[in-house]
GROMACS .gro file of C-alpha atoms in nm:
model
  462
    1MET     CA    1   1.281  17.309  11.674
    2LEU     CA    2   1.516  17.033  11.596
    3TYR     CA    3   1.718  17.089  11.272
    4THR     CA    4   1.861  16.768  11.133
    5HIS     CA    5   2.070  16.581  10.883
    6ALA     CA    6   2.292  16.893  10.816
    7THR     CA    7   2.667  16.910  10.763
    8ILE     CA    8   2.755  17.142  11.053
    9ILE     CA    9   3.066  17.366  11.049
   10THR     CA   10   3.064  17.457  11.424
   11VAL     CA   11   3.368  17.703  11.439
   12SER     CA   12   3.384  17.569  11.811
   13SER     CA   13   3.699  17.590  11.994
   14SER     CA   14   3.780  17.240  11.857
   15ARG     CA   15   3.677  17.346  11.511
   16GLU     CA   16   3.459  17.043  11.481
   17ILE     CA   17   3.257  16.965  11.173
   18LEU     CA   18   2.963  16.726  11.205
   19LEU     CA   19   2.833  16.508  10.916
   20ASP     CA   20   2.484  16.426  10.967
   21GLY     CA   21   2.465  16.673  11.254
   22ALA     CA   22   2.154  16.840  11.416
   23ILE     CA   23   2.106  17.159  11.631
   24LEU     CA   24   1.833  17.178  11.889
   25VAL     CA   25   1.703  17.544  11.949
   26GLN     CA   26   1.486  17.638  12.251
   27GLY     CA   27   1.403  17.997  12.275
   28SER     CA   28   1.695  18.213  12.140
   29SER     CA   29   1.959  17.951  12.236
   30ILE     CA   30   2.108  17.633  12.107
   31VAL     CA   31   2.045  17.355  12.374
   32ALA     CA   32   2.203  17.078  12.186
   33ILE     CA   33   2.423  17.014  11.874
   34GLU     CA   34   2.527  16.641  11.806
   35LYS     CA   35   2.470  16.361  11.560
   36THR     CA   36   2.131  16.364  11.423
   37GLY     CA   37   2.044  16.001  11.542
   38MET     CA   38   2.161  16.081  11.904
   39LEU     CA   39   1.916  16.402  11.914
   40LEU     CA   40   1.643  16.220  11.746
   41ALA     CA   41   1.640  15.970  12.022
   42GLN     CA   42   1.683  16.202  12.311
   43TYR     CA   43   1.419  16.445  12.172
   44PRO     CA   44   1.158  16.237  11.987
   45ASN     CA   45   0.878  16.492  12.021
   46GLU     CA   46   1.044  16.794  11.900
   47PRO     CA   47   0.919  16.945  11.567
   48THR     CA   48   1.189  16.884  11.308
   49THR     CA   49   1.328  17.061  11.009
   50ASP     CA   50   1.526  16.842  10.774
   51LEU     CA   51   1.857  16.985  10.633
   52THR     CA   52   1.966  16.700  10.431
   53ASP     CA   53   2.238  16.835  10.172
   54ARG     CA   54   2.275  17.163  10.358
   55ILE     CA   55   2.594  17.298  10.506
   56VAL     CA   56   2.525  17.485  10.835
   57ILE     CA   57   2.747  17.763  10.947
   58PRO     CA   58   2.743  18.016  11.227
   59GLY     CA   59   2.560  18.355  11.131
   60LEU     CA   60   2.808  18.571  10.934
   61VAL     CA   61   2.931  18.887  11.092
   62ASN     CA   62   2.970  19.190  10.858
   63ALA     CA   63   3.201  19.396  11.057
   64HIS     CA   64   3.208  19.690  10.835
   65MET     CA   65   2.901  19.836  10.667
   66HIS     CA   66   2.738  20.166  10.550
   67CYS     CA   67   2.369  20.106  10.538
   68ALA     CA   68   2.272  20.449  10.394
   69GLN     CA   69   2.493  20.388  10.087
   70THR     CA   70   2.290  20.090   9.974
   71LEU     CA   71   2.067  20.353   9.816
   72LEU     CA   72   2.384  20.455   9.625
   73ARG     CA   73   2.476  20.113   9.459
   74GLY     CA   74   2.651  20.191   9.128
   75THR     CA   75   2.687  20.566   9.165
   76GLY     CA   76   3.051  20.599   9.217
   77ASP     CA   77   3.219  20.327   8.983
   78ASP     CA   78   3.587  20.349   8.864
   79LEU     CA   79   3.682  20.623   9.086
   80GLU     CA   80   3.970  20.631   9.376
   81LEU     CA   81   3.849  20.720   9.726
   82VAL     CA   82   3.904  21.090   9.746
   83HIS     CA   83   3.710  21.168   9.418
   84TRP     CA   84   3.466  20.901   9.481
   85LEU     CA   85   3.377  21.058   9.833
   86CYS     CA   86   3.393  21.448   9.711
   87GLU     CA   87   3.239  21.419   9.378
   88ARG     CA   88   2.974  21.149   9.422
   89ILE     CA   89   2.910  20.985   9.769
   90TRP     CA   90   2.895  21.302   9.985
   91PRO     CA   91   2.695  21.516   9.736
   92LEU     CA   92   2.457  21.227   9.747
   93GLN     CA   93   2.437  21.158  10.106
   94GLY     CA   94   2.418  21.542  10.159
   95ASN     CA   95   2.072  21.531   9.995
   96PHE     CA   96   1.933  21.236  10.210
   97THR     CA   97   1.622  21.276  10.403
   98PRO     CA   98   1.533  21.058  10.700
   99GLU     CA   99   1.282  20.861  10.491
  100ASP     CA  100   1.568  20.780  10.255
  101GLY     CA  101   1.808  20.669  10.531
  102GLU     CA  102   1.534  20.436  10.674
  103ALA     CA  103   1.458  20.281  10.310
  104ALA     CA  104   1.841  20.235  10.252
  105ALA     CA  105   1.866  20.066  10.605
  106ARG     CA  106   1.573  19.831  10.527
  107GLY     CA  107   1.736  19.745  10.176
  108CYS     CA  108   2.060  19.657  10.347
  109VAL     CA  109   1.939  19.445  10.619
  110VAL     CA  110   1.721  19.253  10.386
  111GLU     CA  111   2.012  19.198  10.136
  112MET     CA  112   2.246  19.094  10.435
  113LEU     CA  113   1.996  18.843  10.588
  114ARG     CA  114   1.937  18.699  10.257
  115GLY     CA  115   2.314  18.640  10.214
  116GLY     CA  116   2.356  18.482  10.545
  117THR     CA  117   2.468  18.789  10.750
  118THR     CA  118   2.303  18.775  11.101
  119CYS     CA  119   2.498  19.058  11.278
  120PHE     CA  120   2.669  19.362  11.137
  121LEU     CA  121   2.861  19.674  11.232
  122GLU     CA  122   2.732  20.014  11.093
  123SER     CA  123   3.015  20.240  11.060
  124MET     CA  124   2.884  20.591  11.087
  125PHE     CA  125   2.521  20.680  11.041
  126ALA     CA  126   2.460  21.050  10.983
  127ASP     CA  127   2.204  21.250  11.180
  128ARG     CA  128   2.033  21.339  10.863
  129TYR     CA  129   1.977  20.990  10.769
  130GLY     CA  130   1.755  20.929  11.076
  131PHE     CA  131   1.908  20.697  11.340
  132ASP     CA  132   1.566  20.600  11.473
  133GLY     CA  133   1.488  20.469  11.121
  134LEU     CA  134   1.801  20.261  11.120
  135CYS     CA  135   1.709  20.114  11.473
  136ARG     CA  136   1.365  20.033  11.345
  137ALA     CA  137   1.483  19.853  11.034
  138VAL     CA  138   1.713  19.636  11.266
  139GLU     CA  139   1.432  19.579  11.504
  140GLN     CA  140   1.164  19.483  11.244
  141SER     CA  141   1.386  19.277  11.039
  142GLY     CA  142   1.523  19.045  11.321
  143ILE     CA  143   1.895  19.102  11.235
  144ARG     CA  144   2.174  19.201  11.506
  145GLY     CA  145   2.298  19.554  11.463
  146CYS     CA  146   2.595  19.719  11.629
  147LEU     CA  147   2.509  20.082  11.514
  148GLY     CA  148   2.777  20.357  11.483
  149LYS     CA  149   2.647  20.697  11.514
  150ILE     CA  150   2.876  20.935  11.351
  151VAL     CA  151   3.113  21.155  11.566
  152MET     CA  152   3.288  21.449  11.398
  153ASP     CA  153   3.349  21.808  11.430
  154MET     CA  154   3.554  21.912  11.111
  155PRO     CA  155   3.415  21.946  10.749
  156THR     CA  156   3.718  21.814  10.554
  157TYR     CA  157   3.915  21.511  10.468
  158ALA     CA  158   4.259  21.507  10.604
  159GLN     CA  159   4.229  21.888  10.696
  160ASP     CA  160   4.249  21.966  10.336
  161PRO     CA  161   4.008  22.245  10.248
  162LYS     CA  162   3.984  22.113   9.882
  163TRP     CA  163   3.843  21.788  10.019
  164ALA     CA  164   3.538  21.945  10.181
  165MET     CA  165   3.223  21.742  10.286
  166HIS     CA  166   2.896  21.835  10.141
  167PRO     CA  167   2.741  22.095  10.381
  168GLY     CA  168   2.454  21.871  10.444
  169LEU     CA  169   2.666  21.604  10.621
  170VAL     CA  170   2.848  21.852  10.846
  171GLU     CA  171   2.783  21.798  11.207
  172THR     CA  172   2.897  21.980  11.513
  173ARG     CA  173   3.041  21.821  11.823
  174ASP     CA  174   2.726  21.858  12.003
  175ALA     CA  175   2.510  21.723  11.724
  176SER     CA  176   2.748  21.422  11.666
  177LEU     CA  177   2.879  21.322  12.015
  178GLY     CA  178   2.583  21.444  12.202
  179GLY     CA  179   2.351  21.262  11.945
  180ALA     CA  180   2.539  20.946  11.977
  181ILE     CA  181   2.501  20.951  12.370
  182ASP     CA  182   2.144  21.022  12.311
  183MET     CA  183   2.089  20.721  12.084
  184TRP     CA  184   2.288  20.506  12.298
  185GLU     CA  185   2.044  20.598  12.588
  186LYS     CA  186   1.743  20.542  12.379
  187TRP     CA  187   1.820  20.235  12.170
  188ASP     CA  188   2.114  20.036  12.326
  189GLY     CA  189   2.003  19.698  12.420
  190LYS     CA  190   1.673  19.717  12.253
  191ALA     CA  191   1.519  19.458  12.022
  192ASP     CA  192   1.587  19.187  12.284
  193GLY     CA  193   1.930  19.291  12.304
  194ARG     CA  194   1.998  19.266  11.929
  195ILE     CA  195   2.072  19.658  11.898
  196ARG     CA  196   2.392  19.790  12.032
  197VAL     CA  197   2.487  20.152  11.980
  198TRP     CA  198   2.854  20.254  11.904
  199PHE     CA  199   3.042  20.562  11.844
  200GLY     CA  200   3.116  20.583  11.465
  201ALA     CA  201   3.411  20.813  11.454
  202ARG     CA  202   3.529  20.982  11.134
  203THR     CA  203   3.845  20.933  10.981
  204PRO     CA  204   4.150  21.117  11.144
  205GLY     CA  205   4.155  21.463  10.978
  206GLY     CA  206   3.787  21.487  11.009
  207VAL     CA  207   3.782  21.487  11.393
  208SER     CA  208   3.971  21.720  11.634
  209ASP     CA  209   4.227  21.568  11.867
  210GLU     CA  210   4.001  21.717  12.168
  211LEU     CA  211   3.700  21.545  12.048
  212TYR     CA  212   3.875  21.197  11.983
  213LYS     CA  213   3.992  21.234  12.342
  214GLU     CA  214   3.663  21.325  12.489
  215MET     CA  215   3.502  21.030  12.290
  216THR     CA  216   3.734  20.776  12.418
  217ALA     CA  217   3.709  20.884  12.769
  218LEU     CA  218   3.319  20.849  12.728
  219SER     CA  219   3.394  20.506  12.572
  220ARG     CA  220   3.565  20.378  12.879
  221THR     CA  221   3.351  20.535  13.142
  222LYS     CA  222   3.018  20.434  12.957
  223GLY     CA  223   3.144  20.120  12.789
  224ILE     CA  224   3.051  20.237  12.438
  225PRO     CA  225   3.275  20.076  12.167
  226ILE     CA  226   3.429  20.273  11.878
  227THR     CA  227   3.468  20.205  11.527
  228MET     CA  228   3.671  20.413  11.276
  229HIS     CA  229   3.831  20.410  10.928
  230CYS     CA  230   4.211  20.425  10.925
  231ALA     CA  231   4.507  20.414  10.706
  232GLU     CA  232   4.280  20.328  10.415
  233VAL     CA  233   4.456  20.528  10.162
  234LEU     CA  234   4.800  20.682  10.131
  235ALA     CA  235   4.661  21.027  10.177
  236ASP     CA  236   4.590  20.899  10.530
  237ARG     CA  237   4.927  20.793  10.579
  238ASP     CA  238   5.050  21.143  10.465
  239PHE     CA  239   4.815  21.315  10.722
  240PHE     CA  240   4.971  21.113  10.995
  241ALA     CA  241   5.313  21.184  10.873
  242SER     CA  242   5.241  21.561  10.869
  243ARG     CA  243   5.197  21.533  11.248
  244GLY     CA  244   5.495  21.348  11.292
  245ASP     CA  245   5.302  21.025  11.356
  246THR     CA  246   5.214  20.686  11.210
  247PRO     CA  247   4.871  20.546  11.232
  248SER     CA  248   4.911  20.364  11.529
  249SER     CA  249   5.100  20.645  11.716
  250TYR     CA  250   4.834  20.888  11.647
  251CYS     CA  251   4.572  20.651  11.727
  252ASP     CA  252   4.741  20.588  12.067
  253SER     CA  253   4.781  20.948  12.130
  254VAL     CA  254   4.411  21.011  12.134
  255GLY     CA  255   4.329  20.699  12.316
  256LEU     CA  256   4.175  20.500  12.035
  257LEU     CA  257   4.386  20.191  12.060
  258GLY     CA  258   4.248  19.908  12.264
  259PRO     CA  259   4.017  19.616  12.282
  260ARG     CA  260   3.696  19.838  12.240
  261THR     CA  261   3.797  19.975  11.926
  262VAL     CA  262   3.757  19.838  11.564
  263LEU     CA  263   3.976  20.006  11.322
  264VAL     CA  264   3.869  19.957  10.938
  265HIS     CA  265   4.078  19.901  10.647
  266MET     CA  266   4.430  19.960  10.793
  267VAL     CA  267   4.579  19.908  10.439
  268HIS     CA  268   4.888  20.131  10.491
  269LEU     CA  269   5.062  20.002  10.800
  270ASP     CA  270   5.439  19.951  10.866
  271ASP     CA  271   5.560  19.658  11.104
  272ASP     CA  272   5.575  19.884  11.394
  273ASP     CA  273   5.195  19.992  11.345
  274ILE     CA  274   5.107  19.611  11.319
  275ALA     CA  275   5.280  19.522  11.642
  276ALA     CA  276   5.141  19.818  11.817
  277VAL     CA  277   4.787  19.709  11.702
  278ALA     CA  278   4.828  19.350  11.814
  279ALA     CA  279   4.963  19.446  12.154
  280SER     CA  280   4.681  19.674  12.228
  281GLY     CA  281   4.419  19.420  12.151
  282THR     CA  282   4.275  19.665  11.882
  283HIS     CA  283   4.050  19.473  11.626
  284VAL     CA  284   4.098  19.518  11.257
  285VAL     CA  285   3.840  19.491  10.978
  286HIS     CA  286   3.968  19.374  10.629
  287CYS     CA  287   3.757  19.493  10.326
  288PRO     CA  288   3.927  19.346  10.021
  289THR     CA  289   3.672  19.416   9.745
  290SER     CA  290   3.626  19.800   9.851
  291ASN     CA  291   4.020  19.833   9.891
  292ALA     CA  292   4.047  19.661   9.539
  293LYS     CA  293   3.779  19.876   9.387
  294LEU     CA  294   3.878  20.202   9.495
  295ALA     CA  295   4.249  20.130   9.422
  296SER     CA  296   4.336  20.202   9.793
  297GLY     CA  297   4.576  19.909   9.816
  298ILE     CA  298   4.582  19.563   9.971
  299CYS     CA  299   4.580  19.517  10.377
  300ARG     CA  300   4.855  19.313  10.505
  301LEU     CA  301   4.639  19.055  10.631
  302PRO     CA  302   4.903  18.781  10.672
  303GLU     CA  303   5.130  18.981  10.875
  304LEU     CA  304   4.842  19.113  11.101
  305LEU     CA  305   4.728  18.757  11.165
  306ARG     CA  306   5.089  18.651  11.235
  307SER     CA  307   5.117  18.930  11.494
  308GLY     CA  308   4.825  18.801  11.667
  309ALA     CA  309   4.580  19.063  11.590
  310ASN     CA  310   4.212  18.984  11.565
  311VAL     CA  311   4.080  19.049  11.196
  312ALA     CA  312   3.731  19.050  11.099
  313LEU     CA  313   3.579  19.094  10.753
  314GLY     CA  314   3.341  19.360  10.615
  315THR     CA  315   3.178  19.436  10.285
  316ASP     CA  316   3.185  19.820  10.309
  317GLY     CA  317   2.929  20.017  10.161
  318ALA     CA  318   2.742  19.928   9.827
  319PRO     CA  319   2.904  20.198   9.601
  320CYS     CA  320   3.247  20.084   9.668
  321ASN     CA  321   3.153  19.702   9.656
  322ASN     CA  322   2.820  19.706   9.471
  323THR     CA  323   2.684  19.396   9.683
  324ASN     CA  324   2.640  19.356  10.058
  325ASP     CA  325   2.683  18.994  10.010
  326LEU     CA  326   2.961  18.906  10.272
  327LEU     CA  327   2.985  18.540  10.112
  328GLN     CA  328   3.139  18.684   9.799
  329GLU     CA  329   3.385  18.882  10.015
  330LEU     CA  330   3.503  18.549  10.186
  331LYS     CA  331   3.641  18.421   9.831
  332LEU     CA  332   3.826  18.752   9.774
  333ALA     CA  333   3.976  18.750  10.099
  334GLY     CA  334   4.094  18.407  10.051
  335ILE     CA  335   4.267  18.467   9.710
  336ILE     CA  336   4.394  18.793   9.681
  337HIS     CA  337   4.658  18.768   9.932
  338LYS     CA  338   4.795  18.456   9.759
  339ALA     CA  339   4.849  18.665   9.454
  340ARG     CA  340   5.013  18.948   9.636
  341THR     CA  341   5.254  18.709   9.821
  342LEU     CA  342   5.304  18.421   9.555
  343ASP     CA  343   5.193  18.174   9.828
  344PRO     CA  344   4.889  17.964   9.792
  345THR     CA  345   4.900  17.864  10.157
  346VAL     CA  346   4.930  18.209  10.305
  347ILE     CA  347   4.557  18.244  10.384
  348SER     CA  348   4.347  17.932  10.410
  349ALA     CA  349   3.969  17.886  10.366
  350GLU     CA  350   3.933  17.804  10.733
  351THR     CA  351   4.099  18.115  10.831
  352VAL     CA  352   3.866  18.316  10.611
  353LEU     CA  353   3.554  18.163  10.762
  354GLU     CA  354   3.699  18.232  11.119
  355MET     CA  355   3.727  18.605  11.014
  356ALA     CA  356   3.355  18.608  10.909
  357THR     CA  357   3.234  18.446  11.222
  358ILE     CA  358   3.395  18.414  11.538
  359ASN     CA  359   3.668  18.683  11.473
  360GLY     CA  360   3.387  18.932  11.374
  361ALA     CA  361   3.205  18.834  11.707
  362ARG     CA  362   3.514  18.885  11.901
  363ALA     CA  363   3.565  19.233  11.740
  364LEU     CA  364   3.210  19.331  11.825
  365GLY     CA  365   3.237  19.186  12.178
  366LEU     CA  366   2.985  18.933  12.125
  367ASP     CA  367   3.202  18.615  12.106
  368ASP     CA  368   3.042  18.482  12.430
  369ARG     CA  369   2.711  18.477  12.244
  370ILE     CA  370   2.747  18.435  11.885
  371GLY     CA  371   3.032  18.355  11.607
  372SER     CA  372   3.022  17.976  11.661
  373LEU     CA  373   2.757  17.696  11.703
  374GLU     CA  374   2.792  17.564  12.060
  375VAL     CA  375   2.570  17.495  12.341
  376GLY     CA  376   2.445  17.788  12.546
  377LYS     CA  377   2.531  18.034  12.268
  378LYS     CA  378   2.254  18.226  12.076
  379ALA     CA  379   2.088  18.025  11.787
  380ASP     CA  380   2.215  18.231  11.490
  381PHE     CA  381   2.307  18.004  11.203
  382VAL     CA  382   2.269  17.979  10.827
  383ALA     CA  383   2.199  17.672  10.589
  384ILE     CA  384   2.364  17.693  10.257
  385ASP     CA  385   2.170  17.481   9.997
  386THR     CA  386   2.405  17.244   9.802
  387ARG     CA  387   2.128  17.071   9.588
  388LYS     CA  388   2.223  17.268   9.274
  389VAL     CA  389   2.505  17.216   9.001
  390SER     CA  390   2.705  17.519   9.092
  391MET     CA  391   2.745  17.362   9.446
  392GLN     CA  392   2.837  17.014   9.334
  393PRO     CA  393   3.058  16.817   9.394
  394TRP     CA  394   3.215  16.914   9.718
  395PHE     CA  395   3.455  16.733   9.944
  396ASN     CA  396   3.561  17.012  10.201
  397PRO     CA  397   3.250  17.188  10.341
  398VAL     CA  398   3.471  17.478  10.443
  399SER     CA  399   3.603  17.528  10.086
  400ALA     CA  400   3.256  17.498   9.930
  401VAL     CA  401   3.137  17.805  10.170
  402VAL     CA  402   3.429  18.020  10.125
  403TYR     CA  403   3.517  17.949   9.744
  404VAL     CA  404   3.187  17.876   9.597
  405ALA     CA  405   2.866  17.972   9.780
  406THR     CA  406   2.741  18.324   9.736
  407GLY     CA  407   2.419  18.472   9.904
  408LYS     CA  408   2.212  18.306   9.638
  409ASP     CA  409   2.280  17.968   9.783
  410VAL     CA  410   2.138  18.066  10.134
  411GLU     CA  411   1.807  17.882  10.215
  412LEU     CA  412   1.746  17.927  10.588
  413VAL     CA  413   1.882  18.207  10.836
  414VAL     CA  414   1.783  18.188  11.204
  415VAL     CA  415   1.864  18.475  11.443
  416ASP     CA  416   1.813  18.469  11.817
  417GLY     CA  417   1.614  18.143  11.765
  418LYS     CA  418   1.382  18.283  11.507
  419GLU     CA  419   1.369  18.190  11.133
  420VAL     CA  420   1.409  18.526  10.951
  421VAL     CA  421   1.481  18.356  10.608
  422ARG     CA  422   1.343  18.040  10.480
  423GLY     CA  423   1.334  17.898  10.144
  424GLY     CA  424   1.551  18.200  10.041
  425LYS     CA  425   1.288  18.441  10.124
  426VAL     CA  426   1.299  18.711  10.421
  427LEU     CA  427   1.004  18.644  10.639
  428THR     CA  428   1.010  18.966  10.847
  429MET     CA  429   0.989  19.231  10.564
  430ASP     CA  430   0.809  19.276  10.246
  431GLU     CA  431   1.107  19.232   9.971
  432GLU     CA  432   0.905  19.385   9.693
  433ALA     CA  433   0.796  19.698   9.875
  434VAL     CA  434   1.161  19.727   9.995
  435TRP     CA  435   1.320  19.716   9.653
  436ARG     CA  436   1.066  19.934   9.492
  437GLU     CA  437   1.099  20.206   9.743
  438LEU     CA  438   1.476  20.164   9.695
  439ARG     CA  439   1.447  20.248   9.320
  440VAL     CA  440   1.223  20.536   9.353
  441ARG     CA  441   1.423  20.713   9.625
  442ALA     CA  442   1.764  20.658   9.461
  443ALA     CA  443   1.640  20.846   9.158
  444GLU     CA  444   1.516  21.125   9.376
  445VAL     CA  445   1.836  21.161   9.566
  446VAL     CA  446   2.043  21.158   9.244
  447GLN     CA  447   1.794  21.427   9.097
  448ARG     CA  448   1.841  21.663   9.406
  449ALA     CA  449   2.211  21.614   9.406
  450GLY     CA  450   2.234  21.720   9.035
  451LEU     CA  451   2.427  21.423   8.930
  452LYS     CA  452   2.167  21.247   8.701
  453ASP     CA  453   2.399  21.334   8.395
  454LYS     CA  454   2.728  21.183   8.572
  455ILE     CA  455   2.574  20.869   8.689
  456LYS     CA  456   2.523  20.677   8.350
  457SER     CA  457   2.673  20.447   8.113
  458ARG     CA  458   2.983  20.564   7.927
  459TRP     CA  459   2.830  20.373   7.640
  460HIS     CA  460   2.550  20.497   7.417
  461VAL     CA  461   2.205  20.426   7.542
  462ARG     CA  462   1.899  20.467   7.338
   0.00000   0.00000   0.00000
């Protein structure tokens, strides 16, 4: 297929933008990208799709996501992290069935695809959610998924007994680490290479030093990447300090720092932490909406970028963001640091788009295949429709994408050379069946958890 007459933001090494550009896709790859007139002359017999008045970008990479939590959207509003976890999210997730987990995963990938996300990193999918169901959802939908299977052996948060996990979520070392290896052997590389299985370690304080060291050793020998929350809230920093450590020194002591590790949030870092992360090649994921909504703080993104650290972007889960729309995350990432630093130039729109594309691909070890639109790379791209009042006028296409567009403006999504969204509709799944099942299963989980009376409007409803 030859996609023609688009404004193409390539995010290539030269950061070239093509006006009236075209992309030729053969199989799963981009075989040509040039001005429309040139490609029409070279390939006169190719079928074409006219993308006049659309902005084409590389497929977005959501580098931090909790798929199961899509079933829990709106159940934990206006709470800080520890109470959010202990009083709402863990009790709800502890009452999941595998069927609930698969329904949540299907809803999550449909929403992400409709919003232009073509690849994502699931943070820590638990056994009770049914990892096979998550993989089936990725396989059927056509999205790319790097899927973190939870690794843990302690039932508390920051080793504090009053912050205990719901019993239904607790996994032993054998079930979590062994289960991750089993799922890696079963699913890694499946779905034409779109599925990758990762270690999804719990936050320090939920995993023993011994298990971290065992996991990081396996990561090195088997080539399994690791993702983990770190330094998200002040309580995390206090935990590290109680051991005589900082976030970076602790991670280094158990083998977590390095280019195969993606650390998420990283809000509470000092200058030495930032330098250590950058020097080690460890990747960081910025989740501004989640950090703001849970009152966790604001990541020192400008300092991380200046240090040379690779920083990607993530939405986090639906109960702490309320949407899986990464395009909306771009805007907040571009403006919140201007307010913190009182400098409107500190983070540009171009930097934010890099975080959501090539930086995300680099964090996932996929930058040789995705993250930019270049000949030889996978045909993963998104067309944003500007034929509407809310998108007009625009003068800088990057600004239009970062500061204006939302998932509702996405018209076309191509992953691995296949159209998975066209006309704003997902082609690979029955959207109505997905949302109807989400509604039913969410109500059942809330009922089983005994939280029906707590999850409701504060205002009188009759």
